[in-house]
Coordinates of C-alpha atoms in Angstrom, one line a residue:
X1 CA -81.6 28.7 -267.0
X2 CA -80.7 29.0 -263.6
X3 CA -81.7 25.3 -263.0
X4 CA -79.9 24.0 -265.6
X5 CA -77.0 25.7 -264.6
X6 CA -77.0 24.3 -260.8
X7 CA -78.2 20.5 -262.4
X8 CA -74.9 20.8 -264.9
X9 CA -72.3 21.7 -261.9
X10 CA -74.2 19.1 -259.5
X11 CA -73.5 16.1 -262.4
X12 CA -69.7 17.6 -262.9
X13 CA -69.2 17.0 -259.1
X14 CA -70.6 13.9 -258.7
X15 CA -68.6 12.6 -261.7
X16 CA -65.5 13.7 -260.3
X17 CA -66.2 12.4 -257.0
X18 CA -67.3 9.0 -258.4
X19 CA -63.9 9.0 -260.4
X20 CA -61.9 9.9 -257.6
X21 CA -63.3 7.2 -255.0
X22 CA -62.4 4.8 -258.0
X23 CA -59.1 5.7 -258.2
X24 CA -58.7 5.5 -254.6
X25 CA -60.1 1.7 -254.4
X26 CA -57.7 0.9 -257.5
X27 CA -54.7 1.9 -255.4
X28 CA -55.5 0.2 -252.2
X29 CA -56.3 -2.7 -254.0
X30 CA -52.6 -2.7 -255.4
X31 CA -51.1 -2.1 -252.4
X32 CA -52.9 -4.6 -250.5
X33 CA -51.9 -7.2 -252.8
X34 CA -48.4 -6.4 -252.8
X35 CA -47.2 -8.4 -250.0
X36 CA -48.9 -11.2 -251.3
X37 CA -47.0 -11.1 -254.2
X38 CA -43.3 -10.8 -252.5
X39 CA -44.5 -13.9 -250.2
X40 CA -45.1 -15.7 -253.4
X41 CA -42.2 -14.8 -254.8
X42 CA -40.4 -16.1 -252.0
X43 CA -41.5 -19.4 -251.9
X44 CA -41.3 -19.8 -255.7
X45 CA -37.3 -18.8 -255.9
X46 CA -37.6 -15.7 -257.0
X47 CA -34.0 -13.3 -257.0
X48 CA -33.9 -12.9 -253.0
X49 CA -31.7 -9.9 -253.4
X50 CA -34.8 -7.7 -254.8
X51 CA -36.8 -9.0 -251.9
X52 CA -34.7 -7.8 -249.7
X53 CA -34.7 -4.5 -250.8
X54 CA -38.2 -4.0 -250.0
X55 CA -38.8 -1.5 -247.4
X56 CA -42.5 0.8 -248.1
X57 CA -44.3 -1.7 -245.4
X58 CA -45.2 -0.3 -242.1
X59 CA -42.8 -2.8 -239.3
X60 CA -40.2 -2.6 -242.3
X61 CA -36.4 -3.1 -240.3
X62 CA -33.5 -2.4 -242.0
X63 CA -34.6 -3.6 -245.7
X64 CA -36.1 -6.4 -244.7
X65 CA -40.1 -6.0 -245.0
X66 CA -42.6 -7.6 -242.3
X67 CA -44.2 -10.0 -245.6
X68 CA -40.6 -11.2 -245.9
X69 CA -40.4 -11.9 -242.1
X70 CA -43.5 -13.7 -242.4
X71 CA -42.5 -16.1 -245.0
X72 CA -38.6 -16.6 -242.7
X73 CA -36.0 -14.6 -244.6
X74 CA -33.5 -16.0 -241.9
X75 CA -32.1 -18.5 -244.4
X76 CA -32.2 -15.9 -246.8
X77 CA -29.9 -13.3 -244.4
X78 CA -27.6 -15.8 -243.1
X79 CA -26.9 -16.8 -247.5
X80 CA -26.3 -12.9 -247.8
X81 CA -24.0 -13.5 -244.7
X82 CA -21.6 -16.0 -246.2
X83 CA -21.2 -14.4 -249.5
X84 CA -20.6 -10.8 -248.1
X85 CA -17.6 -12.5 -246.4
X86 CA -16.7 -14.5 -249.0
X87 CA -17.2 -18.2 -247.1
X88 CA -16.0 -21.3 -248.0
X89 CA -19.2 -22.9 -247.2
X90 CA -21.0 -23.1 -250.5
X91 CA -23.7 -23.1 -251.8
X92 CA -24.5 -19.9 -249.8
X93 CA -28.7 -21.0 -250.0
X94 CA -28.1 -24.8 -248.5
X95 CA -25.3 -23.4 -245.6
X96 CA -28.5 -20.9 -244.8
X97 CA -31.1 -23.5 -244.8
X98 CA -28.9 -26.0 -242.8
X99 CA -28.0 -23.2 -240.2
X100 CA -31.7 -21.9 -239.4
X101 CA -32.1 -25.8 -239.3
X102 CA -29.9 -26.3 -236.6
X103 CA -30.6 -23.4 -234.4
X104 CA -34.3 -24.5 -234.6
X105 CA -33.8 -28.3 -233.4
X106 CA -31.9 -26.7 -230.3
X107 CA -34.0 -23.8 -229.7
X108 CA -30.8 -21.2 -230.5
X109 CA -31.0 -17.6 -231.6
X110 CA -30.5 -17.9 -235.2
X111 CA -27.8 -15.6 -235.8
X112 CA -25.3 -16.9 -233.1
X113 CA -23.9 -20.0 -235.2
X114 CA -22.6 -17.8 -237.8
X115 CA -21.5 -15.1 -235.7
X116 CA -19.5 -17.3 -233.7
X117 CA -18.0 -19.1 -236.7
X118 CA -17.0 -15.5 -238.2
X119 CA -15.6 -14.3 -235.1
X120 CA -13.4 -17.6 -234.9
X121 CA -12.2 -18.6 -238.0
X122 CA -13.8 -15.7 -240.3
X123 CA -16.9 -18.3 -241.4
X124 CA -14.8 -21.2 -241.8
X125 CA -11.6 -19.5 -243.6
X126 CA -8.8 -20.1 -241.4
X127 CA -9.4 -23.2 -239.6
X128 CA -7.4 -26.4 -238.8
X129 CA -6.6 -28.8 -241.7
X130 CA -9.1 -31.1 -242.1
X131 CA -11.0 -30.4 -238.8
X132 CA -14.0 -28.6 -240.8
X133 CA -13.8 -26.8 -237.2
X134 CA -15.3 -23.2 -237.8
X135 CA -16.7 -22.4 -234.2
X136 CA -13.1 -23.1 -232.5
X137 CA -14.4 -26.1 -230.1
X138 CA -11.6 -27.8 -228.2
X139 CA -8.9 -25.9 -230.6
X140 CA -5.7 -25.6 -228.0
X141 CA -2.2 -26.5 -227.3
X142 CA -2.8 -30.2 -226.6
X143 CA -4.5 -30.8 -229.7
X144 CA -7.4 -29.9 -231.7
X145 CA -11.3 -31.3 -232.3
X146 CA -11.9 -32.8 -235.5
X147 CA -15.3 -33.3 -237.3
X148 CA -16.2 -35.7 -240.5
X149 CA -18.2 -32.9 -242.0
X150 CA -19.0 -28.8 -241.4
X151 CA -22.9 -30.2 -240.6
X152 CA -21.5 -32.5 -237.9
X153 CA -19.5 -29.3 -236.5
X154 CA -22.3 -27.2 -236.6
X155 CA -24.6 -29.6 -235.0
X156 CA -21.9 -30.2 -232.1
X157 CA -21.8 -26.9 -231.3
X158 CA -25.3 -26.5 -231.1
X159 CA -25.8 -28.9 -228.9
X160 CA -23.3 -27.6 -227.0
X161 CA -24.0 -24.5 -226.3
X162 CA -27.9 -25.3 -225.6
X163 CA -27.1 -28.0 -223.0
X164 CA -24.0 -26.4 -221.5
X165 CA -25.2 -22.7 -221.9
X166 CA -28.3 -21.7 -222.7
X167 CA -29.7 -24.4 -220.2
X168 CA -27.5 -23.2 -217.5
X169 CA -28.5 -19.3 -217.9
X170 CA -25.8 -17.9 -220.5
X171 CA -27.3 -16.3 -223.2
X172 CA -26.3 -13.3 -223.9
X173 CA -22.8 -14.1 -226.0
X174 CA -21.0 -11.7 -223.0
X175 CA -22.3 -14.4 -220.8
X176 CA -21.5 -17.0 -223.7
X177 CA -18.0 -15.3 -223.5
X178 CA -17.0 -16.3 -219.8
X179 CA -17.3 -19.8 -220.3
X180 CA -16.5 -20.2 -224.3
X181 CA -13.4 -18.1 -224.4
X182 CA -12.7 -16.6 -220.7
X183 CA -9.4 -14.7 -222.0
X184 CA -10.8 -12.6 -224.4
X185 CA -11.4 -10.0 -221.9
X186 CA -14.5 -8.6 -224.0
X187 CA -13.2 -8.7 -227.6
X188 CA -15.3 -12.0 -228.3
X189 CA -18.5 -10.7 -226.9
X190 CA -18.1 -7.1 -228.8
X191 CA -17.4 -9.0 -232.2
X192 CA -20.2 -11.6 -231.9
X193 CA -22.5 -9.4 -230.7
X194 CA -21.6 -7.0 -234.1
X195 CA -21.9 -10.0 -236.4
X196 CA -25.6 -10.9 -235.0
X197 CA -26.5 -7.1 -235.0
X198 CA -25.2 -7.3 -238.6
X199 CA -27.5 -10.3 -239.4
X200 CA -30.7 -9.2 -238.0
X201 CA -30.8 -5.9 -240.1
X202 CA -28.8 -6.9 -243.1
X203 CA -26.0 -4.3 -242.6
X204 CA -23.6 -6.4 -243.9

């Protein structure tokens, strides 16, 4: 009897143990594949605003997971961007493709076109008629830059401020600020440096 009772409680251990090591595979299984899934929903236009909202992954920042990162949710951040602050740049999801465009053919820190163009003209609101001029280049008392387009602004600029500012050493926008808008005695820096803060973590 004795026998019987230590074979009974050695099968009721084992069982359980074999249960719970199958549980345990089931859920790292699951959670292994979940990042796979929120990449695939990124690149098969899935709503953006739930992916977003992801934040259980370990190198999570601000709402923004690392499996986002790794499939580029900068175009995805600078559409949030425009809409928060109502832009006239529409559709929000081209104006953040064409933006991460442009900072990549010049080498720019993503988040410094719009952050300029909100500090200057509140991302295109208030800006000279007709000059589709958003990043305040050449706006002053003798007259005004004009540009066919807001892509042929944007592009300008960029290509501005790589060959006549990044390539001479001024990165930071308080270095940016000295040569861009020298009377602003800090205000521009503070405010750009806010609006790329806010598009990096999403606290817009």
């Amino acid at each position: 009897m004795k026998q019987i009772l230590i074979v009974s409680g050695w099968l009721v251990g084992m069982s359980l143990t074999l249960f719970v090591s199958i549980l345990s595979l089931n859920t790292l299984t699951r959670t292994q594949e979940l990042p796979a899934l929120i990449l695939s929903q990124l690149t098969t236009g899935t709503d953006t605003n739930k992916l977003l909202t992801v934040s259980n992954f370990s190198g999570a920042v601000k709402g923004i997971s690392t499996a986002v990162q790794t499939g580029d949710a900068r175009p995805i951040l600078i559409a949030q961007f425009l809409e928060e602050n109502n832009s006239p740049l529409s559709p929000y999801d081209y104006w953040g493709d064409y933006l991460v465009y442009v900072a990549d053919k010049y080498n720019l820190d993503y988040r410094l076109l719009p952050a300029i163009a909100m500090q200057e003209s509140t991302l295109c609101k208030f800006i000279p008629p007709d000059s589709h001029n958003c990043l305040g280049l050449g706006v002053h008392s003798q007259g005004t830059w004009e540009f066919p387009s807001y892509e042929a602004n944007f592009d300008k600029a960029a290509e501005i401020l790589r060959t006549n500012y990044l390539d001479e050493g001024l990165i930071t926008p308080e270095e940016i600020q000295d040569k861009y808008t020298p009377l602003s005695q800090g205000s521009w820096q503070k405010a750009v440096s806010k609006f790329m803060y806010q598009l990096e973590t999403a606290e817009f």
